GROMACS .gro file of C-alpha atoms in nm:
model
  383
    1VAL     CA    1   5.452  -1.506   1.223
    2GLY     CA    2   5.738  -1.292   1.185
    3ARG     CA    3   5.883  -1.293   0.829
    4ALA     CA    4   6.223  -1.156   0.703
    5THR     CA    5   6.053  -0.840   0.554
    6ASP     CA    6   5.899  -0.772   0.898
    7TRP     CA    7   6.182  -0.803   1.125
    8GLY     CA    8   6.498  -0.758   0.899
    9SER     CA    9   6.599  -1.144   0.921
   10SER     CA   10   6.796  -1.266   0.621
   11SER     CA   11   6.876  -1.590   0.455
   12TRP     CA   12   7.157  -1.714   0.203
   13SER     CA   13   7.148  -1.973  -0.065
   14ALA     CA   14   7.285  -2.297   0.062
   15LYS     CA   15   7.464  -2.354  -0.274
   16ASP     CA   16   7.623  -2.007  -0.254
   17VAL     CA   17   7.757  -2.055   0.097
   18CYS     CA   18   7.897  -2.399   0.003
   19ASP     CA   19   8.060  -2.267  -0.329
   20ALA     CA   20   8.224  -1.981  -0.125
   21LEU     CA   21   8.351  -2.195   0.167
   22GLY     CA   22   8.424  -2.532  -0.040
   23SER     CA   23   8.225  -2.756   0.170
   24ILE     CA   24   8.022  -2.699   0.490
   25ARG     CA   25   7.757  -2.928   0.681
   26ALA     CA   26   7.520  -2.773   0.917
   27GLU     CA   27   7.248  -2.927   1.119
   28GLY     CA   28   6.982  -2.737   1.330
   29GLU     CA   29   6.618  -2.746   1.457
   30MET     CA   30   6.355  -2.508   1.361
   31THR     CA   31   6.034  -2.447   1.566
   32VAL     CA   32   5.732  -2.309   1.364
   33PHE     CA   33   5.494  -2.133   1.597
   34ASP     CA   34   5.242  -2.005   1.349
   35THR     CA   35   5.188  -1.929   0.983
   36ARG     CA   36   5.031  -1.672   0.769
   37LYS     CA   37   4.897  -1.736   0.407
   38GLY     CA   38   4.768  -1.538   0.121
   39GLU     CA   39   4.966  -1.229   0.195
   40SER     CA   40   5.170  -1.010  -0.031
   41LEU     CA   41   5.399  -0.713   0.027
   42PHE     CA   42   5.128  -0.479  -0.082
   43ALA     CA   43   4.753  -0.540  -0.005
   44TRP     CA   44   4.443  -0.343  -0.052
   45PRO     CA   45   4.333  -0.157   0.141
   46PRO     CA   46   4.689  -0.027   0.199
   47ALA     CA   47   4.848  -0.121   0.515
   48SER     CA   48   4.607  -0.377   0.594
   49LYS     CA   49   4.828  -0.691   0.529
   50GLY     CA   50   5.174  -0.790   0.439
   51ALA     CA   51   5.484  -0.641   0.557
   52ILE     CA   52   5.357  -0.278   0.555
   53GLY     CA   53   5.065  -0.408   0.754
   54ALA     CA   54   5.292  -0.575   1.014
   55VAL     CA   55   5.491  -0.256   1.050
   56ARG     CA   56   5.170  -0.051   1.090
   57GLN     CA   57   5.041  -0.306   1.366
   58SER     CA   58   5.374  -0.304   1.540
   59VAL     CA   59   5.376   0.079   1.557
   60MET     CA   60   5.024   0.091   1.689
   61GLU     CA   61   5.088  -0.169   1.955
   62SER     CA   62   5.396   0.000   2.077
   63SER     CA   63   5.214   0.335   2.104
   64LYS     CA   64   4.946   0.201   2.334
   65GLY     CA   65   4.951   0.293   2.694
   66GLY     CA   66   5.046   0.042   2.962
   67GLN     CA   67   5.183  -0.311   2.879
   68ARG     CA   68   5.272  -0.384   2.519
   69GLU     CA   69   5.345  -0.713   2.330
   70PHE     CA   70   5.685  -0.828   2.213
   71ARG     CA   71   5.789  -1.094   1.946
   72VAL     CA   72   6.100  -1.258   1.868
   73GLY     CA   73   6.288  -1.078   1.593
   74GLU     CA   74   6.144  -0.754   1.663
   75VAL     CA   75   6.369  -0.451   1.710
   76ILE     CA   76   6.295  -0.235   1.992
   77VAL     CA   77   6.411   0.108   2.120
   78PRO     CA   78   6.406   0.181   2.496
   79THR     CA   79   6.322   0.544   2.575
   80GLU     CA   80   6.323   0.757   2.878
   81ILE     CA   81   5.968   0.841   3.007
   82ASN     CA   82   5.871   1.062   3.316
   83GLY     CA   83   5.756   0.819   3.600
   84TYR     CA   84   5.958   0.522   3.474
   85GLU     CA   85   6.307   0.644   3.598
   86LYS     CA   86   6.337   0.319   3.826
   87GLU     CA   87   6.297   0.102   3.522
   88SER     CA   88   6.542   0.277   3.314
   89GLU     CA   89   6.792   0.268   3.582
   90LEU     CA   90   6.756  -0.126   3.617
   91LEU     CA   91   6.793  -0.157   3.245
   92ARG     CA   92   7.119   0.027   3.256
   93GLU     CA   93   7.258  -0.194   3.504
   94GLN     CA   94   7.198  -0.458   3.227
   95PHE     CA   95   7.363  -0.236   2.964
   96ILE     CA   96   7.023  -0.161   2.790
   97TYR     CA   97   7.040   0.219   2.706
   98PRO     CA   98   6.769   0.456   2.579
   99GLY     CA   99   6.776   0.528   2.206
  100VAL     CA  100   6.982   0.206   2.106
  101ASP     CA  101   6.822  -0.052   1.860
  102TYR     CA  102   6.799  -0.390   2.022
  103ARG     CA  103   6.682  -0.704   1.857
  104ILE     CA  104   6.469  -0.969   2.051
  105MET     CA  105   6.658  -1.279   1.973
  106THR     CA  106   6.464  -1.527   2.170
  107MET     CA  107   6.186  -1.522   2.433
  108SER     CA  108   6.084  -1.748   2.721
  109ASP     CA  109   5.801  -1.748   2.984
  110LYS     CA  110   5.867  -1.741   3.355
  111ASP     CA  111   5.928  -2.109   3.360
  112GLY     CA  112   6.200  -2.103   3.072
  113ASN     CA  113   5.974  -2.248   2.793
  114ASN     CA  114   6.058  -2.087   2.463
  115ILE     CA  115   5.775  -1.876   2.305
  116PHE     CA  116   5.731  -1.648   2.010
  117SER     CA  117   5.535  -1.364   2.143
  118THR     CA  118   5.416  -1.246   2.479
  119LYS     CA  119   5.069  -1.254   2.327
  120ASP     CA  120   5.084  -1.622   2.366
  121LEU     CA  121   5.073  -1.562   2.760
  122ASP     CA  122   4.797  -1.465   2.984
  123GLU     CA  123   4.808  -1.088   3.041
  124SER     CA  124   4.913  -1.137   3.418
  125GLU     CA  125   5.214  -1.345   3.305
  126ARG     CA  126   5.343  -1.116   3.034
  127SER     CA  127   5.560  -0.885   3.224
  128LYS     CA  128   5.756  -1.212   3.362
  129ALA     CA  129   5.848  -1.314   3.016
  130LYS     CA  130   6.224  -1.313   2.973
  131LEU     CA  131   6.349  -1.110   2.628
  132ALA     CA  132   6.716  -1.213   2.519
  133LEU     CA  133   6.836  -0.883   2.370
  134ARG     CA  134   7.146  -0.772   2.165
  135PRO     CA  135   7.212  -0.440   2.002
  136CYS     CA  136   7.191  -0.422   1.642
  137GLY     CA  137   7.541  -0.376   1.511
  138TRP     CA  138   7.660  -0.547   1.814
  139LYS     CA  139   8.029  -0.550   1.745
  140LEU     CA  140   8.077  -0.179   1.771
  141GLN     CA  141   7.822  -0.178   2.068
  142ALA     CA  142   7.985  -0.457   2.249
  143GLN     CA  143   8.309  -0.260   2.265
  144LEU     CA  144   8.132   0.037   2.403
  145TRP     CA  145   7.948  -0.166   2.670
  146GLN     CA  146   8.281  -0.339   2.775
  147LYS     CA  147   8.429  -0.017   2.850
  148ASP     CA  148   8.132   0.044   3.110
  149GLY     CA  149   8.226  -0.273   3.276
  150MET     CA  150   8.017  -0.547   3.102
  151LYS     CA  151   8.154  -0.874   3.185
  152THR     CA  152   7.919  -1.115   2.984
  153ASP     CA  153   7.846  -1.141   2.599
  154TRP     CA  154   7.537  -1.076   2.424
  155PRO     CA  155   7.244  -1.130   2.428
  156VAL     CA  156   7.131  -1.034   2.795
  157GLU     CA  157   6.805  -1.148   2.928
  158VAL     CA  158   6.570  -0.884   3.042
  159ASN     CA  159   6.219  -0.892   3.203
  160ALA     CA  160   5.947  -0.784   2.957
  161GLY     CA  161   5.791  -0.579   3.240
  162LEU     CA  162   6.089  -0.339   3.240
  163LEU     CA  163   6.043  -0.252   2.891
  164SER     CA  164   5.681  -0.286   2.802
  165SER     CA  165   5.586   0.082   2.895
  166ILE     CA  166   5.905   0.248   2.791
  167SER     CA  167   6.011   0.074   2.453
  168LEU     CA  168   5.912   0.162   2.103
  169THR     CA  169   5.926  -0.012   1.772
  170ARG     CA  170   6.218   0.139   1.547
  171PHE     CA  171   5.922   0.237   1.304
  172ASN     CA  172   5.767   0.455   1.549
  173ILE     CA  173   5.852   0.831   1.485
  174GLY     CA  174   5.876   0.879   1.857
  175SER     CA  175   6.190   0.688   1.856
  176ALA     CA  176   6.379   0.910   1.637
  177VAL     CA  177   6.492   1.165   1.885
  178PRO     CA  178   6.623   0.908   2.141
  179ARG     CA  179   6.808   0.725   1.865
  180VAL     CA  180   6.984   1.055   1.757
  181VAL     CA  181   7.059   1.161   2.089
  182ALA     CA  182   7.204   0.816   2.174
  183ALA     CA  183   7.411   0.806   1.851
  184PHE     CA  184   7.579   1.117   1.958
  185GLN     CA  185   7.670   1.023   2.298
  186ARG     CA  186   7.836   0.711   2.163
  187ASP     CA  187   8.044   0.894   1.900
  188TRP     CA  188   7.971   1.274   1.910
  189VAL     CA  189   8.297   1.359   1.708
  190ALA     CA  190   8.193   1.139   1.409
  191TYR     CA  191   7.823   1.239   1.419
  192THR     CA  192   7.912   1.616   1.469
  193PHE     CA  193   8.140   1.598   1.158
  194ALA     CA  194   7.879   1.417   0.963
  195LEU     CA  195   7.613   1.674   1.070
  196MET     CA  196   7.843   1.953   0.964
  197VAL     CA  197   7.908   1.781   0.631
  198ALA     CA  198   7.519   1.740   0.592
  199VAL     CA  199   7.410   2.111   0.666
  200SER     CA  200   7.677   2.287   0.500
  201PRO     CA  201   7.740   2.103   0.153
  202ILE     CA  202   7.805   2.418  -0.077
  203PRO     CA  203   8.084   2.569   0.137
  204LEU     CA  204   8.249   2.240   0.210
  205THR     CA  205   8.213   2.138  -0.164
  206LEU     CA  206   8.377   2.464  -0.273
  207LEU     CA  207   8.652   2.447  -0.007
  208ALA     CA  208   8.721   2.087  -0.107
  209ARG     CA  209   8.759   2.165  -0.476
  210ASN     CA  210   8.987   2.466  -0.430
  211ALA     CA  211   9.183   2.436  -0.100
  212VAL     CA  212   9.140   2.144   0.113
  213SER     CA  213   8.974   1.808   0.122
  214PHE     CA  214   8.961   1.482   0.298
  215TYR     CA  215   9.115   1.155   0.186
  216ALA     CA  216   9.058   0.817   0.328
  217ILE     CA  217   9.346   0.567   0.275
  218PRO     CA  218   9.200   0.295   0.049
  219SER     CA  219   9.475   0.022   0.074
  220ALA     CA  220   9.786  -0.111   0.254
  221SER     CA  221  10.049   0.035   0.023
  222MET     CA  222  10.155   0.314   0.289
  223GLU     CA  223  10.174   0.089   0.597
  224PRO     CA  224  10.275   0.126   0.862
  225THR     CA  225  10.281   0.490   0.834
  226LEU     CA  226   9.908   0.521   0.709
  227LEU     CA  227   9.662   0.248   0.772
  228LYS     CA  228   9.361   0.142   0.539
  229GLY     CA  229   9.095   0.362   0.680
  230ASP     CA  230   9.292   0.661   0.811
  231VAL     CA  231   9.150   0.996   0.694
  232LEU     CA  232   9.397   1.273   0.593
  233LEU     CA  233   9.320   1.637   0.579
  234VAL     CA  234   9.489   1.728   0.243
  235GLU     CA  235   9.585   2.095   0.137
  236LYS     CA  236   9.551   2.155  -0.257
  237LEU     CA  237   9.645   2.506  -0.307
  238PRO     CA  238   9.825   2.591  -0.625
  239GLY     CA  239  10.183   2.534  -0.641
  240VAL     CA  240  10.187   2.230  -0.414
  241TYR     CA  241  10.500   2.094  -0.583
  242ASP     CA  242  10.715   2.407  -0.499
  243ARG     CA  243  10.634   2.319  -0.133
  244THR     CA  244  10.716   1.953  -0.156
  245ALA     CA  245  11.046   1.829  -0.047
  246ARG     CA  246  11.219   1.487  -0.065
  247GLY     CA  247  11.061   1.228   0.179
  248ASP     CA  248  10.717   1.419   0.175
  249VAL     CA  249  10.402   1.206   0.153
  250ILE     CA  250  10.198   1.363  -0.160
  251LEU     CA  251   9.867   1.286  -0.345
  252PHE     CA  252   9.869   1.266  -0.710
  253ARG     CA  253   9.652   1.197  -1.024
  254PRO     CA  254   9.755   0.871  -1.167
  255PRO     CA  255   9.977   0.900  -1.485
  256GLN     CA  256   9.857   0.705  -1.789
  257THR     CA  257  10.096   0.423  -1.726
  258LEU     CA  258   9.946   0.369  -1.381
  259ARG     CA  259   9.590   0.400  -1.540
  260ASP     CA  260   9.658   0.129  -1.791
  261ILE     CA  261   9.800  -0.119  -1.506
  262VAL     CA  262   9.484  -0.062  -1.321
  263THR     CA  263   9.260  -0.121  -1.637
  264ASN     CA  264   9.463  -0.436  -1.748
  265ASN     CA  265   9.398  -0.583  -1.390
  266GLY     CA  266   9.010  -0.564  -1.435
  267SER     CA  267   8.970  -0.233  -1.218
  268GLN     CA  268   8.856   0.132  -1.331
  269LEU     CA  269   8.963   0.473  -1.216
  270SER     CA  270   8.743   0.787  -1.215
  271SER     CA  271   8.853   1.123  -1.328
  272THR     CA  272   8.894   1.220  -0.969
  273SER     CA  273   9.092   0.930  -0.842
  274LEU     CA  274   9.404   1.003  -0.643
  275PHE     CA  275   9.709   0.803  -0.517
  276VAL     CA  276   9.914   0.866  -0.216
  277LYS     CA  277  10.288   0.776  -0.207
  278ARG     CA  278  10.629   0.928  -0.087
  279VAL     CA  279  10.852   1.132  -0.292
  280VAL     CA  280  11.206   0.985  -0.289
  281GLY     CA  281  11.351   1.112  -0.618
  282LEU     CA  282  11.359   1.462  -0.749
  283PRO     CA  283  11.444   1.618  -1.086
  284GLY     CA  284  11.815   1.565  -1.180
  285ASP     CA  285  11.862   1.260  -0.941
  286THR     CA  286  12.060   0.975  -1.102
  287GLU     CA  287  12.131   0.623  -1.077
  288ILE     CA  288  11.761   0.496  -0.959
  289LYS     CA  289  11.781   0.126  -0.934
  290LEU     CA  290  11.587  -0.143  -0.816
  291VAL     CA  291  11.808  -0.373  -0.596
  292GLY     CA  292  11.808  -0.672  -0.360
  293ASP     CA  293  11.460  -0.747  -0.207
  294ASN     CA  294  11.277  -0.488  -0.432
  295ASP     CA  295  11.451  -0.197  -0.253
  296VAL     CA  296  11.541   0.131  -0.439
  297LEU     CA  297  11.871   0.335  -0.462
  298VAL     CA  298  11.867   0.699  -0.550
  299ASN     CA  299  12.188   0.883  -0.628
  300GLY     CA  300  12.351   0.548  -0.534
  301SER     CA  301  12.220   0.560  -0.172
  302PRO     CA  302  11.916   0.387  -0.011
  303SER     CA  303  11.593   0.576  -0.077
  304VAL     CA  304  11.468   0.794   0.207
  305GLY     CA  305  11.179   0.705   0.408
  306PRO     CA  306  11.088   0.434   0.670
  307ASP     CA  307  11.175   0.074   0.680
  308ARG     CA  308  10.969  -0.061   0.384
  309SER     CA  309  10.978  -0.415   0.493
  310LEU     CA  310  10.752  -0.348   0.829
  311CYS     CA  311  10.437  -0.422   0.668
  312GLY     CA  312  10.279  -0.754   0.580
  313ASP     CA  313  10.331  -0.919   0.218
  314GLU     CA  314  10.006  -0.957  -0.011
  315PRO     CA  315   9.951  -1.327   0.001
  316LEU     CA  316   9.961  -1.368  -0.380
  317ARG     CA  317  10.280  -1.148  -0.406
  318LEU     CA  318  10.121  -0.985  -0.717
  319ILE     CA  319  10.386  -0.701  -0.676
  320ASP     CA  320  10.664  -0.953  -0.802
  321LYS     CA  321  10.459  -1.008  -1.140
  322LEU     CA  322  10.426  -0.628  -1.198
  323LEU     CA  323  10.789  -0.558  -1.110
  324GLU     CA  324  10.888  -0.810  -1.380
  325ASN     CA  325  10.821  -0.557  -1.645
  326GLY     CA  326  10.864  -0.244  -1.413
  327LYS     CA  327  10.926   0.090  -1.573
  328GLY     CA  328  11.125   0.220  -1.290
  329LYS     CA  329  11.373  -0.053  -1.247
  330ASN     CA  330  11.664   0.139  -1.379
  331ILE     CA  331  11.665   0.503  -1.445
  332GLU     CA  332  11.995   0.691  -1.546
  333LYS     CA  333  11.834   1.033  -1.456
  334LEU     CA  334  11.521   1.201  -1.371
  335GLY     CA  335  11.398   1.466  -1.615
  336GLU     CA  336  11.335   1.817  -1.492
  337ASN     CA  337  10.964   1.754  -1.474
  338ASP     CA  338  10.982   1.412  -1.317
  339VAL     CA  339  10.982   1.271  -0.966
  340TYR     CA  340  10.999   0.915  -0.830
  341VAL     CA  341  10.764   0.804  -0.579
  342LEU     CA  342  10.736   0.492  -0.347
  343GLY     CA  343  10.490   0.348  -0.097
  344ASP     CA  344  10.594   0.259   0.247
  345CYS     CA  345  10.502  -0.112   0.197
  346LYS     CA  346  10.718  -0.238  -0.061
  347GLY     CA  347  10.556  -0.584  -0.079
  348VAL     CA  348  10.219  -0.436  -0.173
  349SER     CA  349  10.278  -0.075  -0.329
  350VAL     CA  350  10.234  -0.020  -0.691
  351ASP     CA  351  10.457   0.280  -0.728
  352SER     CA  352  10.729   0.418  -0.958
  353ARG     CA  353  10.897   0.097  -0.942
  354VAL     CA  354  10.616  -0.046  -1.155
  355PHE     CA  355  10.475   0.266  -1.357
  356GLY     CA  356  10.774   0.454  -1.385
  357VAL     CA  357  10.850   0.843  -1.325
  358LEU     CA  358  10.554   1.064  -1.206
  359PRO     CA  359  10.520   1.395  -1.383
  360LYS     CA  360  10.536   1.678  -1.105
  361GLU     CA  361  10.232   1.860  -1.247
  362ASN     CA  362  10.037   1.541  -1.136
  363ILE     CA  363  10.098   1.627  -0.759
  364VAL     CA  364   9.773   1.779  -0.638
  365GLY     CA  365   9.798   1.777  -0.265
  366ARG     CA  366  10.001   1.728   0.063
  367PRO     CA  367   9.870   1.586   0.391
  368VAL     CA  368   9.822   1.857   0.640
  369ALA     CA  369   9.743   1.613   0.916
  370ARG     CA  370   9.597   1.251   0.957
  371ILE     CA  371   9.267   1.329   1.146
  372TRP     CA  372   9.120   0.994   1.192
  373PRO     CA  373   9.112   0.777   1.411
  374LEU     CA  374   9.163   1.035   1.678
  375GLU     CA  375   9.397   0.824   1.892
  376ARG     CA  376   9.636   0.837   1.590
  377PHE     CA  377   9.608   1.212   1.516
  378GLN     CA  378   9.940   1.336   1.365
  379MET     CA  379  10.055   1.649   1.179
  380SER     CA  380  10.196   1.590   0.839
  381GLY     CA  381  10.558   1.665   0.946
  382LYS     CA  382  10.572   1.329   1.138
  383LEU     CA  383  10.418   1.121   0.848
   0.00000   0.00000   0.00000
């Protein structure tokens, strides 16, 4: 009992794994506790058998009063119930919190013998069974628990008796509120922001189209100034170029030369795709040359901006191949409508060195601030 569709387990093709890793050898043991035959995903009458039936059965079992049953692989959600404050406190001491999804990894009886379900035990012994639990999405959760003083790794063993009266299956509607509350307690900023976006789509959409928007950094081209995953608050009011100075970070629509480069490398851009770079050359600038280790001179002097060698190189050094036919390697003078832009990571960034000048009308926004992650919040004047 306990199938992948029931409890969220997964499997991979051995051939696919070996093809990806080159070669691998794995040995292990599998214990089959029981089997079910002749079932399909959907059965008649509905919810009588198969995966849907298993879900229905687990919901009914967890909704019963008193001691409930557990099985290996099941995901349970502890809750807070009046009269069970002592159990909740003991669970917190073991870093088992209300509203968090925990998967039962293994289970044993009071003597340490592996079992698959507490149903295999006498009723008098079920509360003494040991459940080995770990949170679903354990990497994130482990970081949070360690902040609370957790010294061991997951999973942790918990007596079934502490959970049997206060835990629900994640399919039970009664677990919805505790899960939402727990999510906000873990990261109230992110979930509040998500809620605001969810409940006010029209005002935010209008605002994003006409005044401001959020932009998540998709690559390493602006490291170390902007890291992949950083979120910028971007102003997009008309006349953005008139508010742009040399050295400013900008967002722009890719010119056709850049679109062609992306397409030729097997990728696609949408009509709303934007790029982020730093302006180093303005209309009328002269003597723009690629020198040395892919550095750029503007007006005969090093281009403005941070040290562009502080980031890691892309392992295949694809930028070197693109620079062989770069359109911005030697420009005598920028036109009255052209600017020259660079990324802060010269070993990765596909910028004006490669695609040439950027028409200033392609500039659509300027970062107001980096708003995520919070510990790296920064106003645009310092970017």
